[in-house]
Tab-separated table of C-alpha atoms and ligand atoms in Angstrom:
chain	number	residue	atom	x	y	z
A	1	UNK	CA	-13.558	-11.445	-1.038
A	2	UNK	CA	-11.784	-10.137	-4.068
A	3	UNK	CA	-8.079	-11.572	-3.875
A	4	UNK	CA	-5.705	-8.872	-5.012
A	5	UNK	CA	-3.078	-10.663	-4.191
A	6	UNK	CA	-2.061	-13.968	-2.847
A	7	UNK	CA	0.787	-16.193	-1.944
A	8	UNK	CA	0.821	-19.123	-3.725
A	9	UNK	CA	2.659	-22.464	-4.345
A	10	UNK	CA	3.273	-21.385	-7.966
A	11	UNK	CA	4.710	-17.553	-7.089
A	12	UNK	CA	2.635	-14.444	-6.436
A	13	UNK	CA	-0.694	-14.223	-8.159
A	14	UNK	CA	-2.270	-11.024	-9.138
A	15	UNK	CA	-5.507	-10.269	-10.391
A	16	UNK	CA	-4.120	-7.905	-13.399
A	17	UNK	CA	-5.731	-4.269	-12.773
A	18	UNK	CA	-5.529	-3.025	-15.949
A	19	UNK	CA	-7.166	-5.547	-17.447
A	20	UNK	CA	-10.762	-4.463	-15.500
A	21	UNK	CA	-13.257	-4.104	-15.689
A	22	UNK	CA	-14.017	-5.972	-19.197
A	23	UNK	CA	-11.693	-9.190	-18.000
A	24	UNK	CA	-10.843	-10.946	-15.079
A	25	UNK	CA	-7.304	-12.503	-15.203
A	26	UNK	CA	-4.457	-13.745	-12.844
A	27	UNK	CA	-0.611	-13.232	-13.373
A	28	UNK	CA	1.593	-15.324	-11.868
A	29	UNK	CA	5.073	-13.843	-10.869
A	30	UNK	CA	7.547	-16.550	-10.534
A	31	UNK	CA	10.802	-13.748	-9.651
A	32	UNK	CA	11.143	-10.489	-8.443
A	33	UNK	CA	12.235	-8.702	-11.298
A	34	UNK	CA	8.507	-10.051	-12.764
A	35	UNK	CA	7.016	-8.146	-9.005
A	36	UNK	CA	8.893	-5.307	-9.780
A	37	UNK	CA	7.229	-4.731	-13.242
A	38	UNK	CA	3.307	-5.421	-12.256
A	39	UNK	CA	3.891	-3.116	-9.660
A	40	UNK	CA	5.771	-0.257	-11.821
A	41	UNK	CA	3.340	-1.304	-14.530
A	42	UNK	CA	0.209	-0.844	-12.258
A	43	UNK	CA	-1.094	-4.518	-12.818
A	44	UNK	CA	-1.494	-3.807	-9.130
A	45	UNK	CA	-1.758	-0.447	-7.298
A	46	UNK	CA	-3.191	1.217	-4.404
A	47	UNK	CA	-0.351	1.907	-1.304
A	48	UNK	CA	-1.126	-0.829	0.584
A	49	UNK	CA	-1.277	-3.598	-1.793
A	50	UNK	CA	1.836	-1.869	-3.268
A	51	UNK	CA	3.606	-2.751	0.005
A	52	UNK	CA	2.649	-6.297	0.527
A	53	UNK	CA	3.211	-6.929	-3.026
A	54	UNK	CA	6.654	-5.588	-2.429
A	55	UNK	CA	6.954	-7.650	0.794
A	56	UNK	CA	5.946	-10.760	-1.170
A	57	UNK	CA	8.513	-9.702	-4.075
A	58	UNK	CA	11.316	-9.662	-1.509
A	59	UNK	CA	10.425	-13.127	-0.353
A	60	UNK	CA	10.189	-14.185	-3.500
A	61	UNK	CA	13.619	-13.041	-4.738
A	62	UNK	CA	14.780	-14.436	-1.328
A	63	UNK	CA	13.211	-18.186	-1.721
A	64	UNK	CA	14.835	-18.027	-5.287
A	65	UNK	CA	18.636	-17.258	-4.415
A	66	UNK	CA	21.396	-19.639	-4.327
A	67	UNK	CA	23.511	-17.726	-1.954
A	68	UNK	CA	25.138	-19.958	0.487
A	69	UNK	CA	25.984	-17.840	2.971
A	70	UNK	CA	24.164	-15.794	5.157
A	71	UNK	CA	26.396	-12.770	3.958
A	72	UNK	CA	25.300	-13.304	0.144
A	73	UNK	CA	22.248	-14.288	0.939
A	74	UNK	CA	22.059	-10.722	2.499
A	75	UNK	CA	23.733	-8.912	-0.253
A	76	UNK	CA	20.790	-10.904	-2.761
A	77	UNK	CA	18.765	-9.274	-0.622
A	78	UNK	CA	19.726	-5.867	-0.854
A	79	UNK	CA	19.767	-6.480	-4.730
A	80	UNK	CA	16.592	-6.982	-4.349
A	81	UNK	CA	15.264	-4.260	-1.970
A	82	UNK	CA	16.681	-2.038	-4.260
A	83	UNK	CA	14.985	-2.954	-7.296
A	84	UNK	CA	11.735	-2.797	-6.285
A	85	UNK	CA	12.271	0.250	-3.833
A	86	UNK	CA	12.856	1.686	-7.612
A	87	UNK	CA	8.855	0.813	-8.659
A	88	UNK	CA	6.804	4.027	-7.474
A	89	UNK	CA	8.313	6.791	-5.336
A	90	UNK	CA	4.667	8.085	-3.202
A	91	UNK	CA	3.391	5.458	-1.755
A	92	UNK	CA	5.363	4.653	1.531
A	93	UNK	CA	3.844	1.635	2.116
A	94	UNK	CA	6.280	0.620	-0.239
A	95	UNK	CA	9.514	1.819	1.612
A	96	UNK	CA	7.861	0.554	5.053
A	97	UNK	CA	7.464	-3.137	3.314
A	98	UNK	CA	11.154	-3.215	2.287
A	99	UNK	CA	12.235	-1.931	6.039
A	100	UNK	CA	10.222	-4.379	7.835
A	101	UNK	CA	11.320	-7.510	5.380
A	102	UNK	CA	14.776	-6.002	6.109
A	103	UNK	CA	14.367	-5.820	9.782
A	104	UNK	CA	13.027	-9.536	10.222
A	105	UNK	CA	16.053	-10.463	8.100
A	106	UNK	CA	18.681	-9.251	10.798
A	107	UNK	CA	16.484	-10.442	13.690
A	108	UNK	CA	15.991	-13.977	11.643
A	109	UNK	CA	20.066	-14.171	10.221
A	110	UNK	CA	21.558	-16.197	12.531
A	111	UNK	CA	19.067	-19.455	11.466
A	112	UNK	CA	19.755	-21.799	8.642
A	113	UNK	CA	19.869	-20.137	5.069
A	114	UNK	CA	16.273	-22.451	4.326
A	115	UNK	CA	14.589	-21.350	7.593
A	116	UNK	CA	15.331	-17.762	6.740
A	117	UNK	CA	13.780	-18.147	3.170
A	118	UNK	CA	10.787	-20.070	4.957
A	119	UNK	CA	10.387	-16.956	8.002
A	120	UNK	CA	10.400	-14.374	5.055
A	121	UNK	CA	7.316	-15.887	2.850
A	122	UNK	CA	5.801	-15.952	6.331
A	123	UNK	CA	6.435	-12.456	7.281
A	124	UNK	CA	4.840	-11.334	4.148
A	125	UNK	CA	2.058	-13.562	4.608
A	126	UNK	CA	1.214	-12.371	7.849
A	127	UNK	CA	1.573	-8.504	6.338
A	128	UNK	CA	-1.253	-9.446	3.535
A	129	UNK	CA	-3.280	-10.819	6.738
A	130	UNK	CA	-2.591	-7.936	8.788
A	131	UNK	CA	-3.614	-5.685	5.762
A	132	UNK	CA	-7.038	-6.958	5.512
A	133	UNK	CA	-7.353	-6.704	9.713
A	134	UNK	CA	-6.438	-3.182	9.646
A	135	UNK	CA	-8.954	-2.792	6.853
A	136	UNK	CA	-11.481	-4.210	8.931
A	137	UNK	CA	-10.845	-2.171	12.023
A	138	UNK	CA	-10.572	0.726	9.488
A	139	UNK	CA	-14.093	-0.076	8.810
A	140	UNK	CA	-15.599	-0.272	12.101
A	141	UNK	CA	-14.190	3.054	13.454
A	142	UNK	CA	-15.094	5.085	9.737
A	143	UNK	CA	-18.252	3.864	9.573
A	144	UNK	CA	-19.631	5.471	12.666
A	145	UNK	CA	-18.503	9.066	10.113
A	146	UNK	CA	-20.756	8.011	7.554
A	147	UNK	CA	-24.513	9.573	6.902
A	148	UNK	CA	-26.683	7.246	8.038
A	149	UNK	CA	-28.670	8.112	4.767
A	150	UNK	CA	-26.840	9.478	1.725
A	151	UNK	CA	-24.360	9.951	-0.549
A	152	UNK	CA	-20.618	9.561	-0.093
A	153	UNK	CA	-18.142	10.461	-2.662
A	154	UNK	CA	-14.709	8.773	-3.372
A	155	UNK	CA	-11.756	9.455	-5.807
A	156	UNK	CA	-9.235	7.004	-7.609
A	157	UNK	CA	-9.770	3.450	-6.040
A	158	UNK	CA	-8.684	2.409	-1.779
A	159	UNK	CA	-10.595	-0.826	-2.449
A	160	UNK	CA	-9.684	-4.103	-1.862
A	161	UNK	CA	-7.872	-3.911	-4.886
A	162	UNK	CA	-5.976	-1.606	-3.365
A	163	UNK	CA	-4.843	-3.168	-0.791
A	164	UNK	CA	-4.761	-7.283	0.431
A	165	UNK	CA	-8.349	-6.537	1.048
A	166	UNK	CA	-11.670	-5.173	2.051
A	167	UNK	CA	-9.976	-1.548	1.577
A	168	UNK	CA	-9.680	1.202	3.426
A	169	UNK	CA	-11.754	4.265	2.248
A	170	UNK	CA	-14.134	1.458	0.258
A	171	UNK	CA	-13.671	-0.970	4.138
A	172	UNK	CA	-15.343	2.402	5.633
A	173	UNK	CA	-17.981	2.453	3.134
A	174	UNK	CA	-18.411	-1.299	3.236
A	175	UNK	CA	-19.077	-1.000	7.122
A	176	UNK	CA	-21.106	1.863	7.061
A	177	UNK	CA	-23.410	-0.844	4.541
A	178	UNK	CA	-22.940	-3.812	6.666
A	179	UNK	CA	-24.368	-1.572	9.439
A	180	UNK	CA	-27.824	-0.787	7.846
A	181	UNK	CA	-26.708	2.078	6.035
A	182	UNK	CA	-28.286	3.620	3.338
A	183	UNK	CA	-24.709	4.750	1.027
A	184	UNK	CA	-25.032	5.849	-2.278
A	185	UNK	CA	-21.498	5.541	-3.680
A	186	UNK	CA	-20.622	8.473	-6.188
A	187	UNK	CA	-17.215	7.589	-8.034
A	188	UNK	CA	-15.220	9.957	-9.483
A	189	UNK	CA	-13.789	8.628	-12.753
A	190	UNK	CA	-10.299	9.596	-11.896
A	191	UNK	CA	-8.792	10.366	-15.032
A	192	UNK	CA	-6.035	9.916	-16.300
A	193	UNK	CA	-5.703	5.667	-15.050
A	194	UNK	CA	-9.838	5.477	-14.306
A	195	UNK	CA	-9.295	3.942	-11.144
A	196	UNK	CA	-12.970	5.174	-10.109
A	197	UNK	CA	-14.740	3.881	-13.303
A	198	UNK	CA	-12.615	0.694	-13.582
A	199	UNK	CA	-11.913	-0.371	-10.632
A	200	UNK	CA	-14.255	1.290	-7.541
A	201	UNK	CA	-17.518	0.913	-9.437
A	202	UNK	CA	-16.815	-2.551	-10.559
A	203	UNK	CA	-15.689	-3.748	-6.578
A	204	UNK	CA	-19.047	-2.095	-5.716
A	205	UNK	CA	-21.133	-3.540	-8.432
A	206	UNK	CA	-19.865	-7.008	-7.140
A	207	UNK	CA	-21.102	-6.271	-3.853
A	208	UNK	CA	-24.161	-4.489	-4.785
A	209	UNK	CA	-23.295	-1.392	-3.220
A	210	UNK	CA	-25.583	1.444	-5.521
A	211	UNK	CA	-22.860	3.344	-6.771
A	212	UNK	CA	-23.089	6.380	-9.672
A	213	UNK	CA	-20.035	6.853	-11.754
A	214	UNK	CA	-19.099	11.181	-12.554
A	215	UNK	CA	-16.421	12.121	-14.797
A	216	UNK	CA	-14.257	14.417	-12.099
A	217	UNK	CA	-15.323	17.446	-13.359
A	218	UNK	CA	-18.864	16.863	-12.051
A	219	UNK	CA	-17.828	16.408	-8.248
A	220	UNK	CA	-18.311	20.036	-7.087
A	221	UNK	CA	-21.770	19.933	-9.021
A	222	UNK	CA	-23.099	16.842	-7.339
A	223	UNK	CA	-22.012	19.024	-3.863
A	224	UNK	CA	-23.639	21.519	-4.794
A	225	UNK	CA	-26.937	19.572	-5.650
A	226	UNK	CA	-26.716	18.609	-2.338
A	227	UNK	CA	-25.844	14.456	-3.561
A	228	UNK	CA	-23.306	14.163	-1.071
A	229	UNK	CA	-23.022	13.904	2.697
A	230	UNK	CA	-19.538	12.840	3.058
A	231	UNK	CA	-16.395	12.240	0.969
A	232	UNK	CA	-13.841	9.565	2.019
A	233	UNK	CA	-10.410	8.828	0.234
A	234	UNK	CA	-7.368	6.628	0.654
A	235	UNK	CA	-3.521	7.784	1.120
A	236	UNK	CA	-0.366	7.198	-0.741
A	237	UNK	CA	1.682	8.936	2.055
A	238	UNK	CA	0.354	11.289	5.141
A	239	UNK	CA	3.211	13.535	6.474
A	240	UNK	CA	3.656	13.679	10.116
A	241	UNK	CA	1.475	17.284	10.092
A	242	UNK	CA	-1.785	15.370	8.379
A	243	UNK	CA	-1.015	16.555	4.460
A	244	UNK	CA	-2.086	13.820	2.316
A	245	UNK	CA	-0.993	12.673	-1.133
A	246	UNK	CA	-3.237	10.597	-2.922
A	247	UNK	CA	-4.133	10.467	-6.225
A	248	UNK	CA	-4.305	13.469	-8.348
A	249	UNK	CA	-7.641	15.321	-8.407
A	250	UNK	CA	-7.735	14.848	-4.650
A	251	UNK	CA	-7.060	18.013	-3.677
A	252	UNK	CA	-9.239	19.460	-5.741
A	253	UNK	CA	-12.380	17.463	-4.032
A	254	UNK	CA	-11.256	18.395	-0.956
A	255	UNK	CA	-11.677	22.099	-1.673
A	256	UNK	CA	-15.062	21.803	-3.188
A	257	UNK	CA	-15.501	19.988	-0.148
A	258	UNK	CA	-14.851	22.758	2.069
A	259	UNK	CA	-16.485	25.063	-0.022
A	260	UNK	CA	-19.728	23.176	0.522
A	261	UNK	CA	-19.511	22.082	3.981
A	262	UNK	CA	-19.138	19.006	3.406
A	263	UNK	CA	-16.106	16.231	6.073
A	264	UNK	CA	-13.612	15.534	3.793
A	265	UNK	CA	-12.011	12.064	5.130
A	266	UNK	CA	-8.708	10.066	4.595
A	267	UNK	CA	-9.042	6.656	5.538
A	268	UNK	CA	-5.202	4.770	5.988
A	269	UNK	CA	-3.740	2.428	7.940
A	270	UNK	CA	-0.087	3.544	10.331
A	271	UNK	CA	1.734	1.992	7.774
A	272	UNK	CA	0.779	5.440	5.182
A	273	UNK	CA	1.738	7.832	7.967
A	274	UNK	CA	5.387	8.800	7.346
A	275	UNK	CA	6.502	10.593	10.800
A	276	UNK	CA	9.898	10.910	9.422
A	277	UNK	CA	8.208	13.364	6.394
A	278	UNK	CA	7.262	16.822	8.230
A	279	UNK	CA	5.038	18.588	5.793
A	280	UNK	CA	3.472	17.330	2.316
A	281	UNK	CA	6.304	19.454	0.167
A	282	UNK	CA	8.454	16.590	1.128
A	283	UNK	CA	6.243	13.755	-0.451
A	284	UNK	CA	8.627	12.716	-3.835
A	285	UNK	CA	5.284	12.774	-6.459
A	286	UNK	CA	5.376	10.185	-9.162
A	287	UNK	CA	5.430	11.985	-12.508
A	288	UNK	CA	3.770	9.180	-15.338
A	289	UNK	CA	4.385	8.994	-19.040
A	290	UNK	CA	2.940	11.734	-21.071
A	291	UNK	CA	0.911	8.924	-22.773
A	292	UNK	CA	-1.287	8.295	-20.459
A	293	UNK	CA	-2.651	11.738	-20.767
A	294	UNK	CA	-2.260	11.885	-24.787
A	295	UNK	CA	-4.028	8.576	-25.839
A	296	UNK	CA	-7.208	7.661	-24.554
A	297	UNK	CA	-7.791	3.604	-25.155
A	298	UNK	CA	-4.830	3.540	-27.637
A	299	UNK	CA	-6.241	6.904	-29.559
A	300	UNK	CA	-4.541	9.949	-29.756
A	301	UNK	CA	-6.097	12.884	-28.561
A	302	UNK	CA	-3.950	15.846	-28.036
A	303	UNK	CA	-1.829	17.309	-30.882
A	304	UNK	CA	1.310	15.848	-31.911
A	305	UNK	CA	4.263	17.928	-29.845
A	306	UNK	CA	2.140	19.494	-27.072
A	307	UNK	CA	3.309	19.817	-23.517
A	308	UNK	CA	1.819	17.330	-21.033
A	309	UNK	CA	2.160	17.288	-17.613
A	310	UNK	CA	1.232	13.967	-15.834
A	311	UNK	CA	1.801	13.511	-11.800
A	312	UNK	CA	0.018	10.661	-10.389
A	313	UNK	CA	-0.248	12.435	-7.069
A	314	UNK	CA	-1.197	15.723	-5.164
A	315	UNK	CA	-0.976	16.902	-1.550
A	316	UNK	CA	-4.303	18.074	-0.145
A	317	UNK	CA	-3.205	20.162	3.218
A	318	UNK	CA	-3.832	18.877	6.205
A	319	UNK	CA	-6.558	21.922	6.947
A	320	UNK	CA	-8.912	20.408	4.710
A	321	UNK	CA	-9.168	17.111	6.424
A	322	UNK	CA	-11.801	16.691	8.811
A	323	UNK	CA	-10.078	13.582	10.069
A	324	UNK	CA	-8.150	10.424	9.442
A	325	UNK	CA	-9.015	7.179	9.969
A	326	UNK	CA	-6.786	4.380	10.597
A	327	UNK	CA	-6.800	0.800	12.074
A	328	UNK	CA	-6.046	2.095	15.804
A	329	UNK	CA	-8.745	4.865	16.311
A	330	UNK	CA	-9.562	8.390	14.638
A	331	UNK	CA	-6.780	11.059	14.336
A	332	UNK	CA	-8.112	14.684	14.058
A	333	UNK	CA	-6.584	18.026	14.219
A	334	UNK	CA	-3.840	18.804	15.040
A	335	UNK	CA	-2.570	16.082	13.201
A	336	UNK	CA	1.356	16.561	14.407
A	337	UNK	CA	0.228	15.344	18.445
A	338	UNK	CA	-2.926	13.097	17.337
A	339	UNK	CA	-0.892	10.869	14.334
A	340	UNK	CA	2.031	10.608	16.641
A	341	UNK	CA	0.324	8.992	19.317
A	342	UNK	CA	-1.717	6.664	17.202
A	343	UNK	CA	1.884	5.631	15.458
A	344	UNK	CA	3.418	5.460	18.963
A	345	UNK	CA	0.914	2.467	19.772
A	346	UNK	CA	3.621	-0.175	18.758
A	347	UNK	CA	2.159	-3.362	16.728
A	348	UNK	CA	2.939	-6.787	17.769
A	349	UNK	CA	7.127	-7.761	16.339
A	350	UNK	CA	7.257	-11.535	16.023
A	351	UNK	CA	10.797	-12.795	16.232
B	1	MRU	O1	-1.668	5.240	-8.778
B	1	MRU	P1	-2.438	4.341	-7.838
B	1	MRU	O2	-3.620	3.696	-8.472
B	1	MRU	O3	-1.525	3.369	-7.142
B	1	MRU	O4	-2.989	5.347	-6.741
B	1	MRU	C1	-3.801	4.851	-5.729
B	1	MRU	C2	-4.309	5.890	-4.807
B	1	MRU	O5	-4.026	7.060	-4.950
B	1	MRU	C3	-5.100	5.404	-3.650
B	1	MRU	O6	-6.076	6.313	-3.296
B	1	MRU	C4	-4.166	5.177	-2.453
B	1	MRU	O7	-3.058	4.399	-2.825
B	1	MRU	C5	-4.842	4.545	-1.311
B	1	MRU	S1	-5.280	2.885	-1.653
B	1	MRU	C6	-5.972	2.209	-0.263
C-alpha cells in the first residue's frame, strides 16, 4: 500500500505530493511548524490525510516541548493547535484531529509529562490506523453501488494519498475491482492543482486499475457518450443537511450528472460530516493564490494584471447526491435524519 504518511522514529514522513507523478520522494518533518507547512503547502492533501497529518503534527510538537509542567505543557499545546488549525480552512477533518488530540490530552493530564507525550504519538497512530479501516469498510459498503460493468468517473484525488490509505471514493472503486468488477476509471484532470492527472491516475496505474485521464471540460461529453455508469467523489466537509464541499469542479459534475441520469456519490468517513454546520453556505472555502491559476508549470499564461479568482472548493447541494457513503453504512436522503444517526453510532474512546 502506498504510505502517505507514517510515524516514524525520525519524525513524520511524507511522500511529497507535488512532486508526482514524475518523482517519488519522502520528507521528513522533524517539528510542527515543518507539519504545518507540507500541509498548507499541499505536500500532502486530501481531508483525511489532512487530519491525521495534523494529529501527528500535534504529537510531534508535543514529544518536542520542554514544558515541565502539565500547565505549560498544555499551553505548548494550544500553541500548537493553533498553528496548524491555521493550514486549510474546508476540510474538517482538520478541526476534528485537533479536538480529539485535545480531548485525549485532558482525559490523559493527570499522568507523567513523558507518558502524556508517549499516549499522544499513540493516539495519532491509532487515527492513521483507524483511517485506513474506515477506508476499508468504506469500500465494502460502496462497492455494492458500483456497475458491475463500466465506467465510473471521479474528480480531484480521495485516494490513498488522500488519506492514511486505501481511500475513500478510490477504497470504493478499489472494492468494486477486488470484487470481479469490470471499472473503467475516467479521471477528471482537476485543474487548477491536477489532482486527477497527478495523483488518481498514477495510484491507479500502480494498481493496474484501467483508468482514462479527461481534461474537466470533457466530463459531461463522456456522459453523454454514454462512458459512464456512476460517478463517485470524496468530501472536504458534508454539512449536517448532506451539501458537500469538495474540490472545485465538483459541483459542476454533479449537475451533468443529473442531467444524464447518472448516481452521483460522495464517499467520506463520520469524521467529514460536520453536524455542527447546518447547510453548505456555512462551509469557510479556501481561496488559493492567483498563481496557481496564472502559471501553468512555471509559465505564464494569462495577461499580466487580470483578475483571477481561485477557490479550492465548491458546495454541490445535497439534492444532487444520490447517497453518501461512509465507514458505518449508506446515508441517503434526507440527509439531516440519515447522517445524524450514522454520526450518533459513537466510535470506540480509549482512555
Ligand atoms: O485541495 P485538496 O487536494 O486537499 O482537495 C482534496 C479534495 O477535494 C478531496 O476530494 C477530498 O479532500 C476528499 S479526500 C478523501
Amino acid at each position: 500500500m502506498i504510505q502517505t504518511l507514517e510515524w516514524t522514529d525520525q519524525g513524520v514522513r511524507f511522500i511529497d505530493q507535488t512532486k508526482l507523478p514524475t518523482e517519488e520522494v519522502y520528507v521528513t518533518c522533524t517539528t510542527h511548524e515543518q507539519v504545518a507547512d507540507v500541509i498548507r503547502n499541499m505536500v500532502v492533501r486530501g481531508a483525511p490525510a489532512i487530519g491525521v497529518a495534523a494529529a501527528m503534527g500535534i504529537a510531534l510538537g508535543v514529544s518536542n516541548s520542554t514544558a515541565e509542567s502539565t500547565g505549560d505543557l498544555k499551553r505548548d499545546l494550544d500553541q500548537i493547535c493553533d498553528l496548524i488549525g491555521k493550514t486549510r480552512p474546508t476540510a474538517v477533518n482538520l478541526f476534528w484531529a485537533i479536538r480529539r488530540m485535545q480531548e485525549k490530552f485532558e482525559r490523559i493530564r493527570i499522568r507523567p509529562i513523558p507518558q502524556i507525550k508517549r499516549d499522544l504519538i499513540e493516539e495519532a497512530r491509532r487515527m492513521h490506523a483507524e483511517d485506513i479501516a474506515a477506508n476499508q469498510a468504506m469500500g465494502r459498503h460502496g462497492a455494492t453501488l458500483m456497475p458491475n460493468d463500466g465506467g465510473v468517473l471521479t474528480h480531484c484525488n480521495a485516494g490513498a494519498l488522500a488519506t492514511a490509505g486505501y481511500g475513500t471514493a478510490l477504497g470504493v472503486i478499489r472494492a468494486a475491482v477486488e470484487q470481479g468488477k469490470k471499472i473503467h476509471v475516467y479521471a477528471d484532470e482537476t485543474r487548477p492543482f491536477l489532482q486527477g492527472s497527478r495523483l488518481t491516475a498514477w495510484e491507479l496505474m500502480k494498481d493496474g486499475i484501467p483508468t482514462t485521464v479527461i481534461s474537466d471540460n470533457m466530463a459531461g461529453a463522456m456522459m453523454s457518450q454514454g462512458k459512464i455508469g456512476a460517478i463517485v467523489v470524496g468530501a472536504d466537509r458534508i454539512a449536517a443537511n448532506g451539501d458537500v464541499a469538495n474540490k472545485i469542479g465538483t459541483y459542476t459534475v454533479a449537475i451533468l450528472a443529473k442531467e444524464h441520469g447518472i448516481p452521483f456519490y460522495v464517499a467520506a468517513p463520520i469524521s467529514t460530516v460536520d453536524l455542527a454546520c447546518a447547510d453548505g453556505s456555512r462551509i469557510p472555502i479556501e481561496q488559493r493564490n492567483a498563481r496557481e491559476i496564472t502559471h501553468i508549470a512555471g509559465k505564464q499564461m494569462v495577461p499580466d494584471g487580470v483578475e483571477v479568482e481561485n477557490p479550492a472548493f465548491d458546495v454541490t447541494p445535497a439534492k444532487y447526491v444520490a447517497a453518501i457513503i461512509t465507514e458505518k453504512g449508506i446515508a441517503r436522503a434526507p440527509y439531516d435524519q440519515s447522517l445524524r444517526a450514522l454520526a450518533g453510532q459513537q466510535a470506540e474512546v480509549h482512555p
